[in-house]
Short mmCIF file of C-alpha atoms in Angstrom, two decimals:
data_model
loop_
_atom_site.label_atom_id
_atom_site.label_comp_id
_atom_site.label_asym_id
_atom_site.label_seq_id
_atom_site.Cartn_x
_atom_site.Cartn_y
_atom_site.Cartn_z
CA MET Y 1 -57.18 32.33 -30.95
CA ARG Y 2 -60.03 29.83 -30.58
CA VAL Y 3 -58.99 26.35 -31.53
CA ARG Y 4 -61.32 23.69 -32.91
CA GLY Y 5 -60.79 20.19 -31.69
CA LEU Y 6 -58.92 18.67 -28.82
CA ALA Y 7 -55.66 20.20 -27.61
CA PHE Y 8 -52.73 17.85 -28.27
CA PHE Y 9 -51.38 18.49 -24.78
CA PRO Y 10 -52.61 17.31 -22.34
CA ASN Y 11 -55.99 16.04 -23.61
CA PHE Y 12 -54.96 14.00 -26.64
CA LEU Y 13 -51.62 12.94 -25.17
CA LEU Y 14 -53.43 11.37 -22.21
CA ARG Y 15 -55.38 9.15 -24.65
CA GLU Y 16 -52.16 8.30 -26.47
CA VAL Y 17 -50.52 7.33 -23.17
CA VAL Y 18 -53.36 4.88 -22.41
CA ILE Y 19 -52.84 3.21 -25.83
CA MET Y 20 -49.05 3.17 -25.33
CA PHE Y 21 -49.38 1.43 -21.95
CA THR Y 22 -51.73 -1.13 -23.53
CA THR Y 23 -49.21 -1.75 -26.33
CA ALA Y 24 -46.30 -2.13 -23.90
CA ALA Y 25 -48.38 -4.44 -21.70
CA SER Y 26 -49.24 -6.69 -24.66
CA ILE Y 27 -45.55 -6.90 -25.64
CA PHE Y 28 -44.59 -7.85 -22.06
CA LEU Y 29 -47.42 -10.40 -21.92
CA LEU Y 30 -46.42 -12.01 -25.25
CA ALA Y 31 -42.76 -12.07 -24.15
CA SER Y 32 -43.70 -13.83 -20.91
CA LEU Y 33 -46.03 -16.38 -22.51
CA PHE Y 34 -44.04 -17.07 -25.70
CA PRO Y 35 -40.30 -16.51 -25.09
CA ALA Y 36 -37.97 -15.99 -28.06
CA SER Y 37 -36.65 -19.34 -29.30
CA LEU Y 38 -33.10 -20.57 -29.79
CA LEU Y 39 -32.60 -23.68 -31.96
CA GLU Y 40 -29.46 -25.80 -32.40
CA PRO Y 41 -26.25 -23.91 -33.28
CA ALA Y 42 -25.77 -22.99 -36.97
CA ASN Y 43 -24.51 -25.87 -39.09
CA PRO Y 44 -23.52 -24.90 -42.68
CA PHE Y 45 -23.49 -28.58 -43.72
CA GLU Y 46 -27.03 -29.49 -42.69
CA THR Y 47 -30.08 -27.73 -44.17
CA PRO Y 48 -33.08 -27.94 -41.83
CA LYS Y 49 -36.59 -28.50 -43.26
CA PRO Y 50 -38.86 -26.63 -43.52
CA ILE Y 51 -37.12 -23.28 -43.46
CA PHE Y 52 -39.07 -20.03 -43.52
CA PRO Y 53 -37.96 -16.41 -43.59
CA GLU Y 54 -39.52 -13.91 -41.17
CA TRP Y 55 -43.26 -13.50 -41.75
CA TYR Y 56 -42.86 -10.01 -43.26
CA PHE Y 57 -40.66 -11.41 -46.05
CA LEU Y 58 -43.04 -14.29 -46.79
CA TYR Y 59 -44.87 -12.37 -49.54
CA VAL Y 60 -41.59 -12.10 -51.49
CA TYR Y 61 -40.81 -15.76 -50.77
CA GLY Y 62 -44.34 -16.81 -51.81
CA PHE Y 63 -44.27 -14.68 -54.96
CA LEU Y 64 -40.96 -16.24 -56.07
CA LYS Y 65 -42.54 -19.70 -55.73
CA PHE Y 66 -45.67 -18.53 -57.55
CA TRP Y 67 -43.98 -16.88 -60.55
CA THR Y 68 -42.82 -19.68 -62.88
CA TRP Y 69 -43.00 -17.97 -66.28
CA ASP Y 70 -40.01 -16.99 -68.40
CA ILE Y 71 -40.59 -13.93 -70.57
CA GLY Y 72 -38.21 -13.67 -73.55
CA PRO Y 73 -34.61 -13.92 -72.39
CA LEU Y 74 -35.58 -13.27 -68.74
CA LYS Y 75 -35.72 -16.35 -66.51
CA ALA Y 76 -38.73 -16.81 -64.21
CA LYS Y 77 -36.59 -16.47 -61.05
CA THR Y 78 -35.03 -13.20 -62.21
CA LEU Y 79 -38.45 -11.82 -63.18
CA GLY Y 80 -39.92 -12.79 -59.81
CA ILE Y 81 -37.10 -10.99 -58.03
CA ILE Y 82 -37.43 -7.91 -60.27
CA ILE Y 83 -41.18 -7.67 -59.64
CA SER Y 84 -41.18 -8.31 -55.87
CA MET Y 85 -37.87 -6.72 -54.82
CA VAL Y 86 -37.47 -3.82 -57.28
CA LEU Y 87 -40.76 -2.89 -58.96
CA PHE Y 88 -43.02 -3.27 -55.90
CA PRO Y 89 -40.93 -1.02 -53.57
CA LEU Y 90 -40.47 1.45 -56.46
CA LEU Y 91 -44.24 1.54 -56.95
CA LEU Y 92 -44.69 2.24 -53.22
CA PHE Y 93 -42.29 5.21 -53.41
CA LEU Y 94 -44.16 6.60 -56.42
CA VAL Y 95 -47.71 6.38 -54.99
CA PRO Y 96 -48.14 10.15 -54.41
CA PHE Y 97 -46.79 10.94 -57.88
CA ILE Y 98 -48.99 8.39 -59.67
CA ASP Y 99 -52.23 9.28 -57.86
CA ARG Y 100 -52.72 12.98 -58.71
CA ASN Y 101 -56.38 13.09 -57.60
CA PRO Y 102 -56.43 15.68 -54.75
CA GLU Y 103 -59.59 14.12 -53.20
CA VAL Y 104 -59.11 12.42 -49.80
CA ASN Y 105 -62.69 11.20 -49.34
CA LEU Y 106 -62.74 7.39 -49.72
CA LYS Y 107 -65.94 7.49 -51.80
CA ARG Y 108 -64.50 9.90 -54.35
CA ARG Y 109 -61.34 7.95 -55.17
CA PRO Y 110 -62.67 4.48 -56.18
CA ILE Y 111 -59.68 3.51 -58.37
CA ALA Y 112 -57.09 4.25 -55.68
CA VAL Y 113 -59.17 2.38 -53.09
CA LEU Y 114 -59.61 -0.60 -55.43
CA LEU Y 115 -55.86 -0.74 -56.22
CA GLY Y 116 -55.08 -0.47 -52.49
CA VAL Y 117 -57.42 -3.35 -51.64
CA ILE Y 118 -55.95 -5.47 -54.46
CA THR Y 119 -52.39 -4.78 -53.23
CA VAL Y 120 -53.20 -5.69 -49.61
CA ALA Y 121 -55.05 -8.83 -50.79
CA ALA Y 122 -52.13 -9.82 -53.05
CA VAL Y 123 -49.58 -9.41 -50.22
CA LEU Y 124 -51.80 -11.55 -47.96
CA PHE Y 125 -52.29 -14.14 -50.73
CA PHE Y 126 -48.56 -14.53 -51.44
CA THR Y 127 -47.81 -14.63 -47.70
CA ILE Y 128 -50.18 -17.61 -47.30
CA TYR Y 129 -48.87 -19.13 -50.57
CA GLY Y 130 -45.32 -18.92 -49.14
CA ILE Y 131 -46.40 -20.90 -46.06
CA ILE Y 132 -48.56 -23.65 -47.57
CA PHE Y 133 -46.69 -24.26 -50.82
CA GLU Y 134 -43.70 -26.50 -50.18
CA MET X 1 -39.13 26.66 -5.51
CA ARG X 2 -40.94 25.17 -8.52
CA ARG X 3 -41.39 28.64 -10.00
CA GLN X 4 -37.68 29.40 -9.55
CA LEU X 5 -36.66 26.14 -11.19
CA TYR X 6 -39.04 26.84 -14.08
CA GLU X 7 -37.62 30.34 -14.56
CA TRP X 8 -34.04 29.13 -14.34
CA ILE X 9 -34.60 26.57 -17.06
CA ASP X 10 -36.75 28.88 -19.20
CA LYS X 11 -34.16 31.69 -19.11
CA ARG X 12 -31.60 29.32 -20.54
CA THR X 13 -33.74 27.39 -23.03
CA LYS X 14 -36.56 29.83 -23.96
CA LEU X 15 -38.79 26.74 -23.96
CA SER X 16 -41.97 28.71 -23.17
CA LYS X 17 -41.58 30.52 -26.49
CA TYR X 18 -41.78 27.22 -28.40
CA TRP X 19 -44.05 25.25 -26.09
CA ASP X 20 -47.34 26.29 -27.71
CA SER X 21 -46.22 25.35 -31.21
CA ILE X 22 -44.84 22.02 -29.98
CA ALA X 23 -47.73 20.96 -27.78
CA LYS X 24 -50.82 23.16 -28.04
CA HIS X 25 -51.88 22.39 -31.61
CA PRO X 26 -55.44 21.08 -31.85
CA VAL X 27 -56.22 17.51 -32.86
CA PRO X 28 -59.05 17.46 -35.46
CA PRO X 29 -62.42 15.97 -34.41
CA HIS X 30 -62.22 13.01 -36.82
CA VAL X 31 -59.13 11.85 -34.92
CA SER X 32 -60.53 12.39 -31.43
CA ASP X 33 -63.73 14.10 -30.31
CA GLY X 34 -62.67 14.05 -26.67
CA VAL X 35 -64.67 10.92 -25.90
CA ARG X 36 -63.64 8.47 -28.58
CA THR X 37 -60.25 8.38 -30.31
CA ASN X 38 -59.89 6.76 -33.73
CA PRO X 39 -57.28 4.03 -33.09
CA VAL X 40 -55.96 3.98 -36.69
CA TYR X 41 -54.31 7.34 -35.97
CA CYS X 42 -52.22 5.76 -33.20
CA LEU X 43 -50.39 3.21 -35.37
CA GLY X 44 -47.40 5.43 -36.13
CA GLY X 45 -47.10 6.24 -32.43
CA ILE X 46 -47.28 2.52 -31.58
CA ALA X 47 -44.45 1.83 -34.06
CA PHE X 48 -42.41 4.60 -32.41
CA LEU X 49 -43.02 3.16 -28.93
CA CYS X 50 -41.87 -0.26 -30.19
CA PHE X 51 -38.71 1.40 -31.54
CA ILE X 52 -37.97 2.96 -28.13
CA ILE X 53 -38.50 -0.42 -26.42
CA LEU X 54 -36.19 -2.01 -29.02
CA VAL X 55 -33.46 0.58 -28.42
CA VAL X 56 -33.57 0.07 -24.64
CA THR X 57 -33.71 -3.75 -24.70
CA GLY X 58 -31.12 -3.76 -27.52
CA MET X 59 -28.69 -1.83 -25.32
CA PHE X 60 -28.96 -4.52 -22.65
CA LEU X 61 -28.55 -7.36 -25.16
CA ALA X 62 -25.48 -5.66 -26.69
CA MET X 63 -23.77 -5.76 -23.28
CA TYR X 64 -23.70 -9.58 -23.36
CA TYR X 65 -23.80 -10.44 -27.06
CA LYS X 66 -20.56 -11.40 -28.86
CA PRO X 67 -20.68 -11.09 -32.69
CA THR X 68 -18.39 -13.97 -33.70
CA PRO X 69 -19.43 -17.44 -34.98
CA ASP X 70 -17.57 -19.08 -32.07
CA GLU X 71 -19.23 -17.06 -29.33
CA ALA X 72 -22.55 -15.70 -30.67
CA TYR X 73 -24.69 -18.77 -29.94
CA ASP X 74 -23.22 -19.32 -26.48
CA SER X 75 -23.62 -15.65 -25.58
CA ILE X 76 -27.34 -15.84 -26.46
CA ARG X 77 -27.68 -19.01 -24.39
CA TYR X 78 -25.93 -17.22 -21.55
CA ILE X 79 -28.46 -14.36 -21.88
CA MET X 80 -31.34 -16.86 -21.89
CA GLU X 81 -30.14 -19.00 -18.98
CA GLU X 82 -27.77 -17.08 -16.72
CA VAL X 83 -28.39 -13.32 -16.99
CA PRO X 84 -31.10 -12.12 -14.55
CA MET X 85 -34.18 -11.19 -16.63
CA GLY X 86 -32.14 -12.02 -19.74
CA ALA X 87 -34.72 -14.32 -21.32
CA PHE X 88 -37.44 -11.72 -20.68
CA ILE X 89 -35.40 -8.83 -22.16
CA ARG X 90 -34.59 -10.85 -25.28
CA SER X 91 -38.21 -11.95 -25.66
CA VAL X 92 -39.42 -8.35 -25.32
CA HIS X 93 -36.90 -7.38 -28.03
CA HIS X 94 -38.26 -10.19 -30.21
CA TRP X 95 -41.94 -9.29 -29.75
CA ALA X 96 -41.43 -5.52 -29.95
CA ALA X 97 -39.66 -6.11 -33.29
CA ASN X 98 -42.58 -8.11 -34.70
CA MET X 99 -45.06 -5.58 -33.31
CA MET X 100 -43.08 -2.72 -34.88
CA VAL X 101 -43.15 -4.27 -38.37
CA ALA X 102 -46.89 -4.93 -38.04
CA ALA X 103 -47.56 -1.38 -36.78
CA VAL X 104 -45.49 0.18 -39.59
CA MET X 105 -47.37 -1.87 -42.21
CA LEU X 106 -50.77 -0.99 -40.75
CA HIS X 107 -49.71 2.67 -40.44
CA MET X 108 -48.80 2.64 -44.12
CA ILE X 109 -52.17 1.09 -45.03
CA ARG X 110 -53.92 3.77 -42.93
CA VAL X 111 -52.00 6.58 -44.65
CA TYR X 112 -52.82 5.10 -48.06
CA PHE X 113 -56.56 4.74 -47.50
CA THR X 114 -56.98 8.13 -45.80
CA GLY X 115 -55.15 9.74 -48.74
CA ALA X 116 -52.63 11.26 -46.33
CA TYR X 117 -49.82 11.07 -48.93
CA LYS X 118 -51.35 13.78 -51.13
CA PRO X 119 -49.83 17.25 -51.57
CA PRO X 120 -48.11 18.70 -49.60
CA ARG X 121 -47.27 15.38 -47.92
CA GLU X 122 -45.59 13.49 -50.82
CA LEU X 123 -42.09 13.80 -49.38
CA ASN X 124 -43.21 12.41 -46.03
CA TRP X 125 -44.73 9.38 -47.78
CA VAL X 126 -41.38 8.73 -49.50
CA ILE X 127 -39.60 9.00 -46.13
CA GLY X 128 -42.24 6.67 -44.70
CA VAL X 129 -41.55 4.00 -47.35
CA LEU X 130 -37.82 4.35 -46.53
CA LEU X 131 -38.63 3.89 -42.82
CA PHE X 132 -40.63 0.74 -43.67
CA LEU X 133 -37.74 -0.71 -45.69
CA LEU X 134 -35.27 0.17 -42.90
CA THR X 135 -37.55 -1.58 -40.39
CA THR X 136 -37.50 -4.78 -42.44
CA ALA X 137 -33.70 -4.41 -42.84
CA PHE X 138 -33.53 -4.31 -39.03
CA GLY X 139 -35.45 -7.59 -38.99
CA PHE X 140 -33.24 -9.18 -41.64
CA THR X 141 -29.93 -8.27 -39.93
CA GLY X 142 -31.21 -9.09 -36.44
CA TYR X 143 -32.37 -12.53 -37.52
CA LEU X 144 -28.79 -13.76 -38.15
CA LEU X 145 -27.35 -12.68 -34.79
CA PRO X 146 -28.37 -15.72 -32.64
CA TRP X 147 -26.32 -17.87 -35.10
CA ASP X 148 -28.64 -20.85 -34.75
CA GLN X 149 -29.92 -23.07 -37.59
CA LEU X 150 -32.90 -20.84 -38.37
CA ALA X 151 -30.71 -17.71 -38.35
CA TYR X 152 -28.08 -19.20 -40.63
CA TRP X 153 -30.40 -20.74 -43.22
CA ALA X 154 -32.99 -17.95 -43.33
CA THR X 155 -30.12 -15.52 -43.99
CA THR X 156 -28.73 -17.86 -46.66
CA ILE X 157 -32.07 -17.73 -48.50
CA GLY X 158 -32.34 -13.95 -47.99
CA ILE X 159 -28.88 -13.31 -49.42
CA GLN X 160 -29.58 -15.68 -52.36
CA ILE X 161 -32.72 -13.69 -53.21
CA ASN X 162 -30.86 -10.36 -52.94
CA SER X 163 -28.04 -11.74 -55.12
CA GLY X 164 -30.64 -12.56 -57.80
CA ILE X 165 -31.37 -8.88 -58.50
CA PRO X 166 -30.07 -8.21 -62.05
CA ILE X 167 -26.81 -6.22 -62.48
CA VAL X 168 -26.32 -5.07 -58.85
CA GLY X 169 -27.33 -8.37 -57.17
CA SER X 170 -23.92 -10.04 -57.00
CA TYR X 171 -22.42 -6.87 -55.49
CA ILE X 172 -25.21 -6.65 -52.91
CA GLY X 173 -24.59 -10.29 -52.00
CA LYS X 174 -20.82 -9.75 -51.58
CA LEU X 175 -21.42 -6.54 -49.65
CA LEU X 176 -23.85 -8.28 -47.27
CA MET X 177 -21.63 -11.32 -46.70
CA GLY X 178 -18.31 -9.47 -46.57
CA GLY X 179 -16.91 -12.11 -48.93
CA ASN X 180 -18.21 -15.09 -50.85
CA GLU X 181 -19.86 -17.03 -48.04
CA ILE X 182 -21.69 -16.48 -44.77
CA GLY X 183 -19.04 -16.43 -42.05
CA PRO X 184 -17.36 -14.27 -39.40
CA ASN X 185 -17.35 -11.19 -41.66
CA THR X 186 -21.07 -11.54 -42.32
CA LEU X 187 -21.90 -11.79 -38.63
CA SER X 188 -19.83 -8.79 -37.55
CA ARG X 189 -21.14 -6.58 -40.35
CA PHE X 190 -24.74 -7.61 -39.73
CA TYR X 191 -24.15 -6.68 -36.08
CA ALA X 192 -22.66 -3.30 -37.07
CA ILE X 193 -25.54 -2.62 -39.48
CA HIS X 194 -28.13 -3.72 -36.90
CA THR X 195 -26.74 -1.75 -33.94
CA ILE X 196 -25.03 1.29 -35.51
CA VAL X 197 -25.93 1.98 -39.16
CA LEU X 198 -29.67 1.34 -39.04
CA PRO X 199 -30.42 2.95 -35.64
CA ILE X 200 -28.67 6.22 -36.62
CA THR X 201 -30.28 6.30 -40.09
CA LEU X 202 -33.73 5.45 -38.76
CA THR X 203 -33.53 8.04 -35.96
CA LEU X 204 -32.56 10.83 -38.38
CA LEU X 205 -35.35 9.95 -40.83
CA LEU X 206 -37.83 9.58 -37.95
CA GLY X 207 -36.92 13.12 -36.81
CA ILE X 208 -37.66 14.51 -40.28
CA HIS X 209 -40.84 12.40 -40.47
CA PHE X 210 -42.14 13.89 -37.18
CA ILE X 211 -41.14 17.48 -38.02
CA LEU X 212 -42.96 17.22 -41.35
CA VAL X 213 -46.05 15.84 -39.60
CA ARG X 214 -45.99 18.90 -37.30
CA ILE X 215 -45.58 21.24 -40.28
CA HIS X 216 -48.42 19.65 -42.27
CA GLY X 217 -50.79 18.79 -39.42
CA ILE X 218 -53.07 15.76 -39.57
CA SER X 219 -54.73 15.15 -42.96
CA GLY X 220 -58.43 15.83 -43.51
CA ARG X 221 -61.53 13.68 -43.14
CA TYR X 222 -61.55 10.54 -45.26
CA LEU X 223 -65.28 9.78 -44.91
#
C-alpha cells in the first residue's frame, strides 16, 4: 500500500521529539530563573491583600465581579456562578452537538468561527477584568 | 544477538503484528510536509509531556511532603532548602503545571477552529473537555498543599465560589472541605484527590483519548 504523507514513525516522531525537548528545556529554564514561591504560613485569622486565584480561574473570578445584575428572584452572585461555572462548561461539552455543519474549512463556517473568537475574547477580557478590578 | 533478542520478545508479545498499525500510519501533509511541521498540531503532545514531567516530579515531592496543617508548610520549606535539587524539582512541577494548563487550553482552541470535533469525533471532544476540567482540578487541589497564606486564602475563595452553585453547592463545599471549614480534613483530602484520584482518572481518560485519535486519524484541512 502506498501511503500519502509522512510516516508517523520515525519521520514525524523525530520532529515531535525536537519540539518535546524544546518544551522540556523551557520548563527547566523557567524553573531555574523563577523558582516556585512560598509565602508566610497559612493564617486563618489574617486575610492578605490582594488575593488572586490561579490565572486559569481568573476569568470566573473576573466574571463574578463583572456580573452585578439580579434577574427576578435570582441574586447577581448566584447568576454569575450559574453562568460561569455551570452554563459555560456545559456549553463546551455540547459544542459538537450544537454545531451540526459538517464543513471543516474555516471560510465555510463563519458563525462557528465568529462565536469561537467571541468566546476566546470574552475569556481574555474577564481574565484582565479579574486582575485590574479591585 | 540483537536478532535473537528481537525474536524472543516478538514470540512472546507478537508486537510485530501490531507495530504497523501503532506506528506506521501516515501524517497528512497539512500537519507536516516533511520540511515544515504545523506547530498547532503539537499542543496536545506538549500537554502530555507536561503531564509526564508532573507525574515524575510529583513522585519525588510526595516522598517529602506531609499533608497535615502542622507539617505541610515545614515539609515544603525542607524541600526548598535542605533536599538536594528540591527547589528545582518543585519549581519544575510548578512550571510544568502552568504550561500544561496553557497547552490544554490552546489545544482546545486548535481543535475548535480546525473543526476537529465534528463527526465521528464528538465523543473525543467531550472527553477532551473532561480532561481540561480535570487539569484545572489538579491546579485547584495542588494550590492548597503548600499551606501558605496564598494557598489557604485562594482555596477559601475557590470553595466559596463552588458553594455558591444553586442546590448542589453546599454539598460540594462540604465534600471539598471534609467538614464546615478548611482544616486538616481539607488538606488530606486535597492531597488524596491531587495524588490518587485525579492521576488515575486522567490517565484512564487520556488512554481513551489517544486510542480514539488513532481510530479517527487526524482531521482534514481547515484552510
